[in-house]
Amino acid sequence: MYTIYVLKSKIYSKSYVGITNNLLRRLSQHNAGYHAYTKRWKPWIIIYTEIACHRIEARKREKYLKSAAGRIWLKNLVFKADVAELVYAQP
């Protein structure tokens, strides 16, 4: 099982979309500076997650969320709902 996740920087106006099979480990890696992009904008919080059974499904959804249409969808979702409600929500 894979998790598609969206992170938001606590300090900067930046976000990051990724997939993992261990969300808490991956979040700690981002906050520890293991990833070139995310180490510049840390600390990060999780604002949205989705679950996918297969890596192929997760990758397709990740690619969509990184596209222009996906970014617009996420932006509308974040501005219309409280962040606490977004975590572990399903589309």
Short mmCIF file of N, CA and C in Angstrom, two decimals:
data_model
loop_
_atom_site.label_atom_id
_atom_site.label_comp_id
_atom_site.label_asym_id
_atom_site.label_seq_id
_atom_site.Cartn_x
_atom_site.Cartn_y
_atom_site.Cartn_z
N MET A 1 0.84 -1.17 0.00
CA MET A 1 0.00 0.00 0.00
C MET A 1 0.89 1.24 0.00
N TYR A 2 0.50 2.23 -0.78
CA TYR A 2 1.26 3.46 -0.92
C TYR A 2 0.42 4.67 -0.53
N THR A 3 1.10 5.69 -0.04
CA THR A 3 0.44 6.93 0.35
C THR A 3 0.93 8.05 -0.56
N ILE A 4 -0.03 8.76 -1.14
CA ILE A 4 0.28 9.98 -1.88
C ILE A 4 0.09 11.11 -0.88
N TYR A 5 1.08 11.97 -0.74
CA TYR A 5 1.00 12.99 0.29
C TYR A 5 1.33 14.36 -0.26
N VAL A 6 0.79 15.37 0.41
CA VAL A 6 1.10 16.77 0.10
C VAL A 6 1.63 17.39 1.37
N LEU A 7 2.81 17.98 1.28
CA LEU A 7 3.41 18.68 2.40
C LEU A 7 3.32 20.18 2.15
N LYS A 8 3.26 20.93 3.24
CA LYS A 8 3.30 22.39 3.15
C LYS A 8 4.36 22.87 4.11
N SER A 9 5.18 23.81 3.66
CA SER A 9 6.20 24.39 4.53
C SER A 9 5.51 25.24 5.59
N LYS A 10 5.97 25.12 6.84
CA LYS A 10 5.38 25.92 7.92
C LYS A 10 5.76 27.40 7.80
N ILE A 11 6.88 27.67 7.17
CA ILE A 11 7.39 29.04 7.13
C ILE A 11 7.19 29.71 5.77
N TYR A 12 7.42 28.96 4.70
CA TYR A 12 7.38 29.52 3.36
C TYR A 12 6.12 29.09 2.63
N SER A 13 5.83 29.75 1.54
CA SER A 13 4.67 29.42 0.72
C SER A 13 5.05 28.37 -0.32
N LYS A 14 5.44 27.20 0.15
CA LYS A 14 5.88 26.12 -0.71
C LYS A 14 5.12 24.84 -0.36
N SER A 15 4.96 23.98 -1.36
CA SER A 15 4.33 22.68 -1.12
C SER A 15 5.13 21.61 -1.87
N TYR A 16 4.89 20.35 -1.51
CA TYR A 16 5.59 19.24 -2.12
C TYR A 16 4.64 18.06 -2.20
N VAL A 17 4.62 17.37 -3.33
CA VAL A 17 3.78 16.19 -3.53
C VAL A 17 4.70 14.99 -3.74
N GLY A 18 4.40 13.89 -3.06
CA GLY A 18 5.22 12.70 -3.21
C GLY A 18 4.43 11.44 -2.90
N ILE A 19 5.10 10.28 -3.06
CA ILE A 19 4.50 9.00 -2.68
C ILE A 19 5.49 8.24 -1.81
N THR A 20 4.95 7.39 -0.95
CA THR A 20 5.79 6.60 -0.06
C THR A 20 5.02 5.39 0.45
N ASN A 21 5.75 4.43 0.99
CA ASN A 21 5.10 3.32 1.65
C ASN A 21 5.23 3.43 3.18
N ASN A 22 5.86 4.52 3.66
CA ASN A 22 5.99 4.78 5.09
C ASN A 22 5.97 6.30 5.29
N LEU A 23 4.82 6.83 5.57
CA LEU A 23 4.62 8.28 5.60
C LEU A 23 5.42 8.96 6.71
N LEU A 24 5.41 8.43 7.90
CA LEU A 24 6.12 9.09 9.01
C LEU A 24 7.63 9.10 8.78
N ARG A 25 8.18 8.01 8.26
CA ARG A 25 9.60 7.97 7.93
C ARG A 25 9.94 9.02 6.88
N ARG A 26 9.10 9.09 5.85
CA ARG A 26 9.36 10.03 4.75
C ARG A 26 9.25 11.48 5.22
N LEU A 27 8.29 11.78 6.08
CA LEU A 27 8.17 13.14 6.61
C LEU A 27 9.41 13.50 7.41
N SER A 28 9.90 12.58 8.24
CA SER A 28 11.11 12.87 9.01
C SER A 28 12.32 13.06 8.10
N GLN A 29 12.38 12.32 6.98
CA GLN A 29 13.47 12.52 6.02
C GLN A 29 13.41 13.92 5.39
N HIS A 30 12.20 14.36 5.03
CA HIS A 30 12.06 15.70 4.47
C HIS A 30 12.49 16.76 5.48
N ASN A 31 12.07 16.60 6.72
CA ASN A 31 12.41 17.59 7.75
C ASN A 31 13.87 17.51 8.19
N ALA A 32 14.54 16.38 7.94
CA ALA A 32 15.95 16.24 8.27
C ALA A 32 16.86 16.74 7.14
N GLY A 33 16.27 17.07 5.99
CA GLY A 33 17.05 17.61 4.89
C GLY A 33 17.61 16.57 3.94
N TYR A 34 17.02 15.38 3.85
CA TYR A 34 17.52 14.33 2.96
C TYR A 34 17.18 14.58 1.49
N HIS A 35 16.25 15.45 1.22
CA HIS A 35 15.81 15.69 -0.15
C HIS A 35 16.25 17.10 -0.56
N ALA A 36 16.83 17.23 -1.73
CA ALA A 36 17.42 18.51 -2.18
C ALA A 36 16.41 19.66 -2.18
N TYR A 37 15.21 19.42 -2.68
CA TYR A 37 14.22 20.50 -2.74
C TYR A 37 13.68 20.83 -1.35
N THR A 38 13.28 19.82 -0.62
CA THR A 38 12.57 20.08 0.64
C THR A 38 13.48 20.59 1.76
N LYS A 39 14.78 20.36 1.68
CA LYS A 39 15.63 20.83 2.77
C LYS A 39 15.71 22.36 2.82
N ARG A 40 15.45 23.01 1.69
CA ARG A 40 15.50 24.48 1.65
C ARG A 40 14.30 25.13 2.32
N TRP A 41 13.20 24.44 2.41
CA TRP A 41 11.95 25.05 2.87
C TRP A 41 11.40 24.42 4.15
N LYS A 42 12.21 23.67 4.87
CA LYS A 42 11.72 22.99 6.06
C LYS A 42 11.45 23.98 7.19
N PRO A 43 10.63 23.65 8.14
CA PRO A 43 9.96 22.39 8.43
C PRO A 43 8.67 22.21 7.63
N TRP A 44 8.28 20.96 7.46
CA TRP A 44 7.11 20.57 6.66
C TRP A 44 6.03 19.96 7.54
N ILE A 45 4.78 20.15 7.11
CA ILE A 45 3.66 19.46 7.74
C ILE A 45 2.85 18.78 6.64
N ILE A 46 2.17 17.71 7.01
CA ILE A 46 1.32 17.00 6.06
C ILE A 46 -0.03 17.70 6.03
N ILE A 47 -0.48 18.07 4.82
CA ILE A 47 -1.79 18.70 4.72
C ILE A 47 -2.81 17.84 4.00
N TYR A 48 -2.34 16.79 3.29
CA TYR A 48 -3.29 15.95 2.55
C TYR A 48 -2.66 14.61 2.24
N THR A 49 -3.45 13.55 2.35
CA THR A 49 -2.98 12.22 1.97
C THR A 49 -4.08 11.46 1.24
N GLU A 50 -3.66 10.52 0.42
CA GLU A 50 -4.53 9.56 -0.25
C GLU A 50 -3.83 8.21 -0.21
N ILE A 51 -4.61 7.14 -0.21
CA ILE A 51 -4.06 5.80 -0.19
C ILE A 51 -4.29 5.15 -1.55
N ALA A 52 -3.27 4.43 -2.04
CA ALA A 52 -3.37 3.66 -3.28
C ALA A 52 -2.84 2.25 -3.01
N CYS A 53 -3.48 1.27 -3.59
CA CYS A 53 -3.06 -0.12 -3.38
C CYS A 53 -1.78 -0.48 -4.12
N HIS A 54 -1.59 0.12 -5.29
CA HIS A 54 -0.44 -0.23 -6.13
C HIS A 54 0.39 1.00 -6.44
N ARG A 55 1.69 0.78 -6.61
CA ARG A 55 2.61 1.88 -6.90
C ARG A 55 2.24 2.60 -8.21
N ILE A 56 1.79 1.86 -9.20
CA ILE A 56 1.41 2.47 -10.48
C ILE A 56 0.26 3.46 -10.29
N GLU A 57 -0.75 3.07 -9.50
CA GLU A 57 -1.87 3.98 -9.20
C GLU A 57 -1.38 5.22 -8.46
N ALA A 58 -0.51 4.99 -7.47
CA ALA A 58 0.01 6.10 -6.68
C ALA A 58 0.80 7.07 -7.55
N ARG A 59 1.61 6.55 -8.44
CA ARG A 59 2.43 7.40 -9.32
C ARG A 59 1.55 8.22 -10.27
N LYS A 60 0.48 7.61 -10.79
CA LYS A 60 -0.44 8.35 -11.67
C LYS A 60 -1.08 9.51 -10.91
N ARG A 61 -1.51 9.25 -9.69
CA ARG A 61 -2.15 10.30 -8.89
C ARG A 61 -1.14 11.39 -8.53
N GLU A 62 0.09 11.00 -8.19
CA GLU A 62 1.13 11.97 -7.88
C GLU A 62 1.39 12.87 -9.09
N LYS A 63 1.49 12.26 -10.27
CA LYS A 63 1.72 13.05 -11.48
C LYS A 63 0.57 14.02 -11.74
N TYR A 64 -0.67 13.57 -11.47
CA TYR A 64 -1.81 14.47 -11.65
C TYR A 64 -1.72 15.65 -10.67
N LEU A 65 -1.42 15.36 -9.41
CA LEU A 65 -1.36 16.43 -8.41
C LEU A 65 -0.23 17.42 -8.69
N LYS A 66 0.79 16.98 -9.42
CA LYS A 66 1.89 17.87 -9.79
C LYS A 66 1.60 18.64 -11.08
N SER A 67 0.54 18.26 -11.80
CA SER A 67 0.18 18.95 -13.04
C SER A 67 -0.53 20.26 -12.71
N ALA A 68 -0.73 21.09 -13.71
CA ALA A 68 -1.43 22.36 -13.51
C ALA A 68 -2.84 22.14 -12.98
N ALA A 69 -3.56 21.18 -13.55
CA ALA A 69 -4.93 20.90 -13.10
C ALA A 69 -4.93 20.38 -11.66
N GLY A 70 -3.97 19.54 -11.33
CA GLY A 70 -3.88 19.01 -9.98
C GLY A 70 -3.54 20.08 -8.96
N ARG A 71 -2.66 21.00 -9.32
CA ARG A 71 -2.32 22.10 -8.41
C ARG A 71 -3.53 22.99 -8.17
N ILE A 72 -4.32 23.23 -9.18
CA ILE A 72 -5.54 24.02 -9.02
C ILE A 72 -6.51 23.29 -8.12
N TRP A 73 -6.68 21.97 -8.33
CA TRP A 73 -7.58 21.17 -7.51
C TRP A 73 -7.14 21.22 -6.04
N LEU A 74 -5.84 21.07 -5.80
CA LEU A 74 -5.33 21.13 -4.43
C LEU A 74 -5.54 22.50 -3.81
N LYS A 75 -5.27 23.54 -4.58
CA LYS A 75 -5.43 24.90 -4.07
C LYS A 75 -6.88 25.16 -3.67
N ASN A 76 -7.82 24.74 -4.50
CA ASN A 76 -9.24 24.89 -4.16
C ASN A 76 -9.61 24.08 -2.93
N LEU A 77 -9.09 22.88 -2.82
CA LEU A 77 -9.36 22.03 -1.67
C LEU A 77 -8.84 22.65 -0.39
N VAL A 78 -7.62 23.15 -0.42
CA VAL A 78 -7.00 23.73 0.77
C VAL A 78 -7.72 25.00 1.20
N PHE A 79 -8.11 25.85 0.26
CA PHE A 79 -8.75 27.10 0.63
C PHE A 79 -10.21 26.92 1.05
N LYS A 80 -10.84 25.83 0.63
CA LYS A 80 -12.24 25.61 0.97
C LYS A 80 -12.43 24.84 2.27
N ALA A 81 -11.39 24.19 2.76
CA ALA A 81 -11.52 23.36 3.95
C ALA A 81 -10.43 23.70 4.96
N ASP A 82 -10.68 23.33 6.17
CA ASP A 82 -9.69 23.47 7.22
C ASP A 82 -8.61 22.41 7.01
N VAL A 83 -7.36 22.75 7.26
CA VAL A 83 -6.26 21.82 7.03
C VAL A 83 -6.43 20.55 7.87
N ALA A 84 -6.95 20.66 9.07
CA ALA A 84 -7.14 19.48 9.92
C ALA A 84 -8.08 18.48 9.27
N GLU A 85 -9.03 18.95 8.49
CA GLU A 85 -9.97 18.05 7.81
C GLU A 85 -9.35 17.38 6.60
N LEU A 86 -8.29 17.96 6.05
CA LEU A 86 -7.69 17.44 4.81
C LEU A 86 -6.86 16.18 5.04
N VAL A 87 -6.22 16.08 6.17
CA VAL A 87 -5.33 14.94 6.41
C VAL A 87 -6.16 13.66 6.40
N TYR A 88 -5.72 12.71 5.62
CA TYR A 88 -6.36 11.42 5.44
C TYR A 88 -7.71 11.49 4.76
N ALA A 89 -7.97 12.55 4.05
CA ALA A 89 -9.20 12.66 3.27
C ALA A 89 -9.07 11.90 1.98
N GLN A 90 -10.14 11.51 1.41
CA GLN A 90 -10.16 10.85 0.11
C GLN A 90 -10.78 11.80 -0.91
N PRO A 91 -10.32 11.75 -2.17
CA PRO A 91 -10.87 12.68 -3.17
C PRO A 91 -12.32 12.38 -3.48
#
